JSON list of C-alpha atoms in Angstrom, two decimals:
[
{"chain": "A", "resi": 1, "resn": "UNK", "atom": "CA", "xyz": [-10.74, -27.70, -10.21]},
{"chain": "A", "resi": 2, "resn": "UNK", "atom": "CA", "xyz": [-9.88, -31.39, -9.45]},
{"chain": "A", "resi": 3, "resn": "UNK", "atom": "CA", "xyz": [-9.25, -32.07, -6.12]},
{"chain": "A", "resi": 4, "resn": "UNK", "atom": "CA", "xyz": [-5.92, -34.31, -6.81]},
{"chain": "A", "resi": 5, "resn": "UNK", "atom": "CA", "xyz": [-3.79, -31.29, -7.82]},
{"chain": "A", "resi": 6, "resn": "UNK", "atom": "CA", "xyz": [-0.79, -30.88, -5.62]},
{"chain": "A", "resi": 7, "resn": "UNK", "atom": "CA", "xyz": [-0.75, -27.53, -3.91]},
{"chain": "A", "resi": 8, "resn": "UNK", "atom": "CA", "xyz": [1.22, -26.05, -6.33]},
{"chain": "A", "resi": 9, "resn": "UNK", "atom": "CA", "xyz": [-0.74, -27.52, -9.14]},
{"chain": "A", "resi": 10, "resn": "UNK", "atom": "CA", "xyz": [-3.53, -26.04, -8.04]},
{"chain": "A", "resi": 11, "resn": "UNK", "atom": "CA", "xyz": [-1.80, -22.76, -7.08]},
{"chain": "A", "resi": 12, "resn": "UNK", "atom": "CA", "xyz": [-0.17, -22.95, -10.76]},
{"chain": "A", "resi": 13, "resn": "UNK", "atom": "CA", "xyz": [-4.06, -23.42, -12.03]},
{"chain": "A", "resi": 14, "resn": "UNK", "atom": "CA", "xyz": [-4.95, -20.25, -10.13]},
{"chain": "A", "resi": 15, "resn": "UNK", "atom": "CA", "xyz": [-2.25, -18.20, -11.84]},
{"chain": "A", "resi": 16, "resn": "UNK", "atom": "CA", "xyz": [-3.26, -19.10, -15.12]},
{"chain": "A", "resi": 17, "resn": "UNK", "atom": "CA", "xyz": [-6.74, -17.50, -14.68]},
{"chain": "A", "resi": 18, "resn": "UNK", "atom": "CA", "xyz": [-5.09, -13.78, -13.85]},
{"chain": "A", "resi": 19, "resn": "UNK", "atom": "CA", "xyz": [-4.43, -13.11, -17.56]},
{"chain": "A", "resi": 20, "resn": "UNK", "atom": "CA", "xyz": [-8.32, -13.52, -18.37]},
{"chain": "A", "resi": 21, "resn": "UNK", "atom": "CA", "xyz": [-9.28, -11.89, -14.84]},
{"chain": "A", "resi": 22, "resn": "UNK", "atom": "CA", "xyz": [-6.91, -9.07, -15.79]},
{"chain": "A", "resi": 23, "resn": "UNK", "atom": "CA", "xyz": [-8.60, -8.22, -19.03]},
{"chain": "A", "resi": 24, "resn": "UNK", "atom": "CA", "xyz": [-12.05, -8.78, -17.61]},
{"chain": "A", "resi": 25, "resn": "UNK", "atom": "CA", "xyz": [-11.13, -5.83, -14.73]},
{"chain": "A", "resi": 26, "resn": "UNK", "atom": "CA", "xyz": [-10.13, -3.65, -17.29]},
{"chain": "A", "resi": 27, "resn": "UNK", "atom": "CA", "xyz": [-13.29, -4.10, -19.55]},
{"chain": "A", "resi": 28, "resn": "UNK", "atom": "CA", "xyz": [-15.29, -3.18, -16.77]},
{"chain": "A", "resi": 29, "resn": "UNK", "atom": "CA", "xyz": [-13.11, -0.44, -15.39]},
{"chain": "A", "resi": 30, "resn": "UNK", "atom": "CA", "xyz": [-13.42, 0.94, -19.05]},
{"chain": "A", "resi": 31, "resn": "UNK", "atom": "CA", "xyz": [-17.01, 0.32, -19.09]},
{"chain": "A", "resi": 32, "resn": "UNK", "atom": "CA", "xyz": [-17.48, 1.77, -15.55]},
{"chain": "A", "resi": 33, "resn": "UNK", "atom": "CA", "xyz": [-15.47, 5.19, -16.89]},
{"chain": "A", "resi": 34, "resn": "UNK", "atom": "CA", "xyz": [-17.71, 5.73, -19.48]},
{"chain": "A", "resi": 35, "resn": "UNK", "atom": "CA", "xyz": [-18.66, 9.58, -18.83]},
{"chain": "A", "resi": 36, "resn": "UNK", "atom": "CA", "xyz": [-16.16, 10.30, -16.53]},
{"chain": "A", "resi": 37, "resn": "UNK", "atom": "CA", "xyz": [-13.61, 11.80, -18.90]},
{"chain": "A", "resi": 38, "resn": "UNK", "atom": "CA", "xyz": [-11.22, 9.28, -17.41]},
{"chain": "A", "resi": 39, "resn": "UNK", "atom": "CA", "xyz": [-9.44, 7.16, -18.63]},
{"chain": "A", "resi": 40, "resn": "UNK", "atom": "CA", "xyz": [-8.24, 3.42, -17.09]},
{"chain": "A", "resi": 41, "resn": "UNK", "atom": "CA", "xyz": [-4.44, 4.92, -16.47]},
{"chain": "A", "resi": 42, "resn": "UNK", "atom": "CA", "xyz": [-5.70, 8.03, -15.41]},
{"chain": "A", "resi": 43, "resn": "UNK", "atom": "CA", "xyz": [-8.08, 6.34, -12.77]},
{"chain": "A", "resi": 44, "resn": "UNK", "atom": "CA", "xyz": [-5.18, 4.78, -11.20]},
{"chain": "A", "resi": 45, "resn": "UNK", "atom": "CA", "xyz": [-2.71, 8.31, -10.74]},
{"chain": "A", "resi": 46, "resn": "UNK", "atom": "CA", "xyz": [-6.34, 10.17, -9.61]},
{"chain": "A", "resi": 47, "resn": "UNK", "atom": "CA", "xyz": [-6.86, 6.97, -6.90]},
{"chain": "A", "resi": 48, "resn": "UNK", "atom": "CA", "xyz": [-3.03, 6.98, -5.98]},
{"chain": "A", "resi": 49, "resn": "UNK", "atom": "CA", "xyz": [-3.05, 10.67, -5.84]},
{"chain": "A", "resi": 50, "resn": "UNK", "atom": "CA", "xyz": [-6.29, 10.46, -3.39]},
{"chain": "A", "resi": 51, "resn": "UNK", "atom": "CA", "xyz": [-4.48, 8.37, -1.06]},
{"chain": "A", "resi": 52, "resn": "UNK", "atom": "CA", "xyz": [-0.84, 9.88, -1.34]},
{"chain": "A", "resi": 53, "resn": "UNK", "atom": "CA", "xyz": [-2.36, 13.53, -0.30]},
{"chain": "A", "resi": 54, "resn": "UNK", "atom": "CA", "xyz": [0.01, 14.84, -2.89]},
{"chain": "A", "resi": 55, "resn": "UNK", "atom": "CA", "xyz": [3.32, 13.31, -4.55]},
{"chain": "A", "resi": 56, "resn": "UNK", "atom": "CA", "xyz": [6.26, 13.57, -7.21]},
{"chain": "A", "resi": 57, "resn": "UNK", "atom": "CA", "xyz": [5.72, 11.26, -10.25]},
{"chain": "A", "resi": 58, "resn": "UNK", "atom": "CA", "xyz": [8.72, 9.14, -9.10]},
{"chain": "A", "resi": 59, "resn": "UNK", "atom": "CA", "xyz": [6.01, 8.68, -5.77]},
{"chain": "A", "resi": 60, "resn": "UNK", "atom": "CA", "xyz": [2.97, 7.67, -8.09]},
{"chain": "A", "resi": 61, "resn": "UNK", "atom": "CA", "xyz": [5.38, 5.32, -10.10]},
{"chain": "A", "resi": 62, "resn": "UNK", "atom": "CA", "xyz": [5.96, 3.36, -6.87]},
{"chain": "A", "resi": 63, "resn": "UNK", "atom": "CA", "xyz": [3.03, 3.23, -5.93]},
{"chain": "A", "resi": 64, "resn": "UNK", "atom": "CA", "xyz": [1.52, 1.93, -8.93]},
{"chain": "A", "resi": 65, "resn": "UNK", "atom": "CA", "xyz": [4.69, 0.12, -9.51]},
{"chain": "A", "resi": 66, "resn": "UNK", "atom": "CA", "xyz": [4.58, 1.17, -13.30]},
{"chain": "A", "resi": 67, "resn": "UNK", "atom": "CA", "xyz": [7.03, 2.56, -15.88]},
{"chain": "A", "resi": 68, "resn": "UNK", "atom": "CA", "xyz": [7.70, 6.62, -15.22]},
{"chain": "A", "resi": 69, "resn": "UNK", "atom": "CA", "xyz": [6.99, 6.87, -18.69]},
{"chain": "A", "resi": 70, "resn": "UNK", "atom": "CA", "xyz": [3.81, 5.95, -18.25]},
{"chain": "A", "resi": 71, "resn": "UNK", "atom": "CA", "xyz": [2.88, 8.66, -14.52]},
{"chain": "A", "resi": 72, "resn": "UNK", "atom": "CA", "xyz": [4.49, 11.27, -17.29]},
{"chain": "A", "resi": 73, "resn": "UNK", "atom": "CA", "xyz": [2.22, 10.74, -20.06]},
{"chain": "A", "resi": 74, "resn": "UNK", "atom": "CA", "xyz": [-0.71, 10.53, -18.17]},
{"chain": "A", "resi": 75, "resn": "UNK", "atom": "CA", "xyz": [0.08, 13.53, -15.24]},
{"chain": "A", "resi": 76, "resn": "UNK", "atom": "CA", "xyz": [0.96, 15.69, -18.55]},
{"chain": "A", "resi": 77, "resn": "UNK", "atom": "CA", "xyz": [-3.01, 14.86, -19.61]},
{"chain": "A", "resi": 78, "resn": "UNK", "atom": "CA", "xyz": [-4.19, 15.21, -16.47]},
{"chain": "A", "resi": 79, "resn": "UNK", "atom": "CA", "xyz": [-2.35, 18.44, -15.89]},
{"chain": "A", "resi": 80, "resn": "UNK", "atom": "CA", "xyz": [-3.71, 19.60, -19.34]},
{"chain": "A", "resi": 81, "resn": "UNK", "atom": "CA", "xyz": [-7.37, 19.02, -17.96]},
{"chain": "A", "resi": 82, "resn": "UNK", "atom": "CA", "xyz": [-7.32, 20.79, -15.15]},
{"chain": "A", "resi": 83, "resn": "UNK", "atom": "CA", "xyz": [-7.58, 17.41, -13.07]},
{"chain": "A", "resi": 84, "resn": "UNK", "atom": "CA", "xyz": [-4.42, 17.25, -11.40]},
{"chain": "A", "resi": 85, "resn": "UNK", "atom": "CA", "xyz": [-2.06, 20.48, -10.11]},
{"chain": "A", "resi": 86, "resn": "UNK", "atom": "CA", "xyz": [1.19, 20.78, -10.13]},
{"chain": "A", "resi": 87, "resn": "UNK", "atom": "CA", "xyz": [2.96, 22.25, -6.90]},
{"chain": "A", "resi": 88, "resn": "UNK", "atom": "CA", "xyz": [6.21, 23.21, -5.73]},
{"chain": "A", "resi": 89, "resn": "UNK", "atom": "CA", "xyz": [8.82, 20.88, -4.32]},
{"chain": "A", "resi": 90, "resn": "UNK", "atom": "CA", "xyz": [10.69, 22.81, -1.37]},
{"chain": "A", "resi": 91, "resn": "UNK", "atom": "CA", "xyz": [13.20, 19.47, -1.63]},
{"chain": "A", "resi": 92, "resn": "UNK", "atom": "CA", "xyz": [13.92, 19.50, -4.91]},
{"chain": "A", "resi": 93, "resn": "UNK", "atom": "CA", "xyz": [13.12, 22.62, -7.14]},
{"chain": "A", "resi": 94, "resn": "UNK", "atom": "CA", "xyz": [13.35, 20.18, -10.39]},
{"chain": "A", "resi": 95, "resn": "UNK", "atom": "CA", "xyz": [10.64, 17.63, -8.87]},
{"chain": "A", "resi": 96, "resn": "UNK", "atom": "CA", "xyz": [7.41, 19.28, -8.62]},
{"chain": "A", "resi": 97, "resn": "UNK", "atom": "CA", "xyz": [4.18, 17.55, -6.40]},
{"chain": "A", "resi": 98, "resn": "UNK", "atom": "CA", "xyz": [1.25, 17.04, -7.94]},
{"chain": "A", "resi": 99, "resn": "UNK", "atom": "CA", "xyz": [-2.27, 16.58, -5.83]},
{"chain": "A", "resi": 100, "resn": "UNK", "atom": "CA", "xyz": [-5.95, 16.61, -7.42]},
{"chain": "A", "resi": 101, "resn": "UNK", "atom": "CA", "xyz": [-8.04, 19.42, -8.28]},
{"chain": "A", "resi": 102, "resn": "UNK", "atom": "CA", "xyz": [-11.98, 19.68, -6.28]},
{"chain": "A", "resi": 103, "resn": "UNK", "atom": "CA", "xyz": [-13.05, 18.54, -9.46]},
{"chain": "A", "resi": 104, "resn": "UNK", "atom": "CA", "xyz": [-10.83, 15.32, -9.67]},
{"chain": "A", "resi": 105, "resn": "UNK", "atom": "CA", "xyz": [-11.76, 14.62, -6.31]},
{"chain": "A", "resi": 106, "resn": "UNK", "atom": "CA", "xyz": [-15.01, 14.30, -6.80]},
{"chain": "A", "resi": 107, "resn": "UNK", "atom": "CA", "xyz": [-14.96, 12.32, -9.76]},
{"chain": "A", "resi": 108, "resn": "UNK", "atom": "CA", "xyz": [-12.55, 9.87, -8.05]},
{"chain": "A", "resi": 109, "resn": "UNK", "atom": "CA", "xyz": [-14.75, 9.51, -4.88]},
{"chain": "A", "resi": 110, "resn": "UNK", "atom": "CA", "xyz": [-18.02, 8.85, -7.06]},
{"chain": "A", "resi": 111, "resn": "UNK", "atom": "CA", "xyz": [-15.64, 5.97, -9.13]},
{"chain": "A", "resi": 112, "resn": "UNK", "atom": "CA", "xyz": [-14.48, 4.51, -5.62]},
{"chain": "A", "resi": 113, "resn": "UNK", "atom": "CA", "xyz": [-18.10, 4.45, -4.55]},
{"chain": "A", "resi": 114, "resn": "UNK", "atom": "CA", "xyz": [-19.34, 2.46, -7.18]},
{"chain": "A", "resi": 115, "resn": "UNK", "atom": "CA", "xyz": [-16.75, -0.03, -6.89]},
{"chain": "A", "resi": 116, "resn": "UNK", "atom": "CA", "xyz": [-17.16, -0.17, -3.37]},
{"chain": "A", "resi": 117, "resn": "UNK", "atom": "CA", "xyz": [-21.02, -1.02, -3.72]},
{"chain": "A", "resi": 118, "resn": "UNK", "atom": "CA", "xyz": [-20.06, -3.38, -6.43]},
{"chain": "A", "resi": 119, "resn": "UNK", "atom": "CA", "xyz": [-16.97, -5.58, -4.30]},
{"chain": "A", "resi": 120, "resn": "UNK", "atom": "CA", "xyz": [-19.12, -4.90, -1.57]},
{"chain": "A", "resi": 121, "resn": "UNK", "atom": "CA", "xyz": [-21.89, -7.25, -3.21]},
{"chain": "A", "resi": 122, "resn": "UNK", "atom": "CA", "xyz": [-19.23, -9.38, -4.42]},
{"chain": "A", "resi": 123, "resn": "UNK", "atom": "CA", "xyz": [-17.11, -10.04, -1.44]},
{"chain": "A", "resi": 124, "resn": "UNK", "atom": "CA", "xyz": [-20.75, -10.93, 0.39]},
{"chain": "A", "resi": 125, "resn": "UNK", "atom": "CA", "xyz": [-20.55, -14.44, -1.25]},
{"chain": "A", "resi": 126, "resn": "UNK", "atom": "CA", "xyz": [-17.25, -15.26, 0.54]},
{"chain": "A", "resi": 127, "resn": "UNK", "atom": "CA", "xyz": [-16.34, -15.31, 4.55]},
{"chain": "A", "resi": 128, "resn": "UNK", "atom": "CA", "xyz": [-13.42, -13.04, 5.49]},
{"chain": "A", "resi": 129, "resn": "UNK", "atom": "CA", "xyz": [-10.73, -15.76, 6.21]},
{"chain": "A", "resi": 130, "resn": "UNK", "atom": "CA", "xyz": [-11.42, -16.72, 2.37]},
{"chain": "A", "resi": 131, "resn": "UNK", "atom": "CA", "xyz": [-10.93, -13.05, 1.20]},
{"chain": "A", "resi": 132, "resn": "UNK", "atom": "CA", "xyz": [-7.96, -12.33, 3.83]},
{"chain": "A", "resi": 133, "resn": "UNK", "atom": "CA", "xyz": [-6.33, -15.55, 2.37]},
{"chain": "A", "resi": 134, "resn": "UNK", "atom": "CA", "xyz": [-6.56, -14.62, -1.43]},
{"chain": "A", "resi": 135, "resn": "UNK", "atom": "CA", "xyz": [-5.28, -11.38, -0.18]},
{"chain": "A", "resi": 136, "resn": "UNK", "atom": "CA", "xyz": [-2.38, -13.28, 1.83]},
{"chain": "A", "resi": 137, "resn": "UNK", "atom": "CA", "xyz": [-2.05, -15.27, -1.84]},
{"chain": "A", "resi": 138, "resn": "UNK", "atom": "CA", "xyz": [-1.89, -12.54, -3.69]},
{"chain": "A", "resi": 139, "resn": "UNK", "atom": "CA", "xyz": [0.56, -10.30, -2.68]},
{"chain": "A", "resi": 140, "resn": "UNK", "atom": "CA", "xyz": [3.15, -13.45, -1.88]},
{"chain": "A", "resi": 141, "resn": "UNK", "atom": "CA", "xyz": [2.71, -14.20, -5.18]},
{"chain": "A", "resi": 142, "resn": "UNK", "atom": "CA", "xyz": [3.65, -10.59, -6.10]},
{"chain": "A", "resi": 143, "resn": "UNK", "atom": "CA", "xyz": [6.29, -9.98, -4.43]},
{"chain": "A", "resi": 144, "resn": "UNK", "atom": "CA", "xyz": [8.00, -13.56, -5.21]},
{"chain": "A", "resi": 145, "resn": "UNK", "atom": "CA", "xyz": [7.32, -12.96, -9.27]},
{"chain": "A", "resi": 146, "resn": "UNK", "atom": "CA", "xyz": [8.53, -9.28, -8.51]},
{"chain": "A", "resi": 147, "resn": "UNK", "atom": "CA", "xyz": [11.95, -10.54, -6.50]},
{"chain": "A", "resi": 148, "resn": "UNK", "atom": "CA", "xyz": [12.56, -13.50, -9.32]},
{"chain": "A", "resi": 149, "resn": "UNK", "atom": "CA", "xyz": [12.30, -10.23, -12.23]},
{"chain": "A", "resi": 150, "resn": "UNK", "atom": "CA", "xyz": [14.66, -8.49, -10.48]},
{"chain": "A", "resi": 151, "resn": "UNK", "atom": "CA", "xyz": [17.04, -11.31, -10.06]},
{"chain": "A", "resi": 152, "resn": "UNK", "atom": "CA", "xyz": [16.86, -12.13, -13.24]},
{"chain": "A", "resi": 153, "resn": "UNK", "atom": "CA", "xyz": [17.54, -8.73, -14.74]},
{"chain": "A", "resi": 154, "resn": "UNK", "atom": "CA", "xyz": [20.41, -8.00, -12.61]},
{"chain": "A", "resi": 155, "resn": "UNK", "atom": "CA", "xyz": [22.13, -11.34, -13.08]},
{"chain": "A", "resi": 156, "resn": "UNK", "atom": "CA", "xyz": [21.89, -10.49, -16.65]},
{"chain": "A", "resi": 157, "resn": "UNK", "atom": "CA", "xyz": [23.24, -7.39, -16.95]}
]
C-alpha cells in the first residue's frame, strides 16, 4: 500500500480486498468440510447453535444476520440428518427450538479445532493491539454499512 493514502484512502483500499478475502474463506471452509457431511451454511447454524445452547430460527437468523429463508432451508436439512433436533417452545407453541444432536456436536467441535490451530498459527505473525484493532475495524465498518442499508431501504419505501 502507498504510504500517501489519506486514512480513508487507505481504509477504502482495505475494503476492496474483502470481496477476494471473502471467497478465499469460503474455498477453504469448503475445502476444510470435505468429509464432514457439512456443508458451508450448515457449518454456520451447527457453530451458532453451539454457542446459542438452543434457539428458534428467527434466533439463528440474528445471529448470523442472514435471510430466514436461508436458517429454514438449511435447519430443514439438518433436521432431515439427524444433526439438529427440534424441541418444544413453551413461549410460543408455533416456534419450535432447535439445539444439536451428540453427533453434530462433535463434528462441530473437531471443525472449531482445526480452525483454531490454523488462526492460532496465523494470528502468531501479528501482536494483539494489531488483531484487537482489525477487530475494532471490522465491526465499525459493519455496523456503519449495516445502519447506511437500513437507511436506505426505509427512506425508500
Amino acid at each position: 500500500m502507498p504510504h500517501d493514502l489519506t486514512p480513508g484512502e487507505l481504509l477504502y483500499a482495505g475494503v476492496q480486498l474483502t470481496r477476494p478475502l471473502l471467497r478465499n474463506i469460503t474455498t477453504r471452509v469448503e475445502a476444510d468440510l470435505a468429509g464432514t457431511g457439512v456443508s458451508v451454511g450448515q457449518r454456520a447454524i451447527l457453530e451458532a447453535l453451539r454457542e446459542l445452547g438452543q434457539a428458534t430460527a428467527p434466533q439463528i437468523t440474528g445471529r448470523l444476520d442472514v435471510k430466514r429463508q436461508f436458517v429454514g432451508r438449511e435447519i430443514k436439512a439438518l433436521l432431515e440428518r439427524g444433526f439438529v433436533e427440534a424441541v418444544a417452545n413453551p413461549d410460543h407453541r408455533a416456534s419450535r427450538f432447535y439445539r444439536l444432536t451428540p453427533t453434530s456436536t462433535r463434528i462441530i467441535d473437531g471443525i472449531r479445532m482445526r480452525e483454531k490451530e490454523q488462526f492460532d498459527a496465523f494470528a502468531s505473525r501479528f501482536t494483539r493491539e494489531e488483531i484487537a484493532a482489525y477487530c475494532k475495524i471490522q465491526s465499525a465498518l459493519n455496523r456503519e454499512m449495516s445502519a447506511r442499508q437500513g437507511r436506505t431501504e426505509h427512506t425508500a419505501t
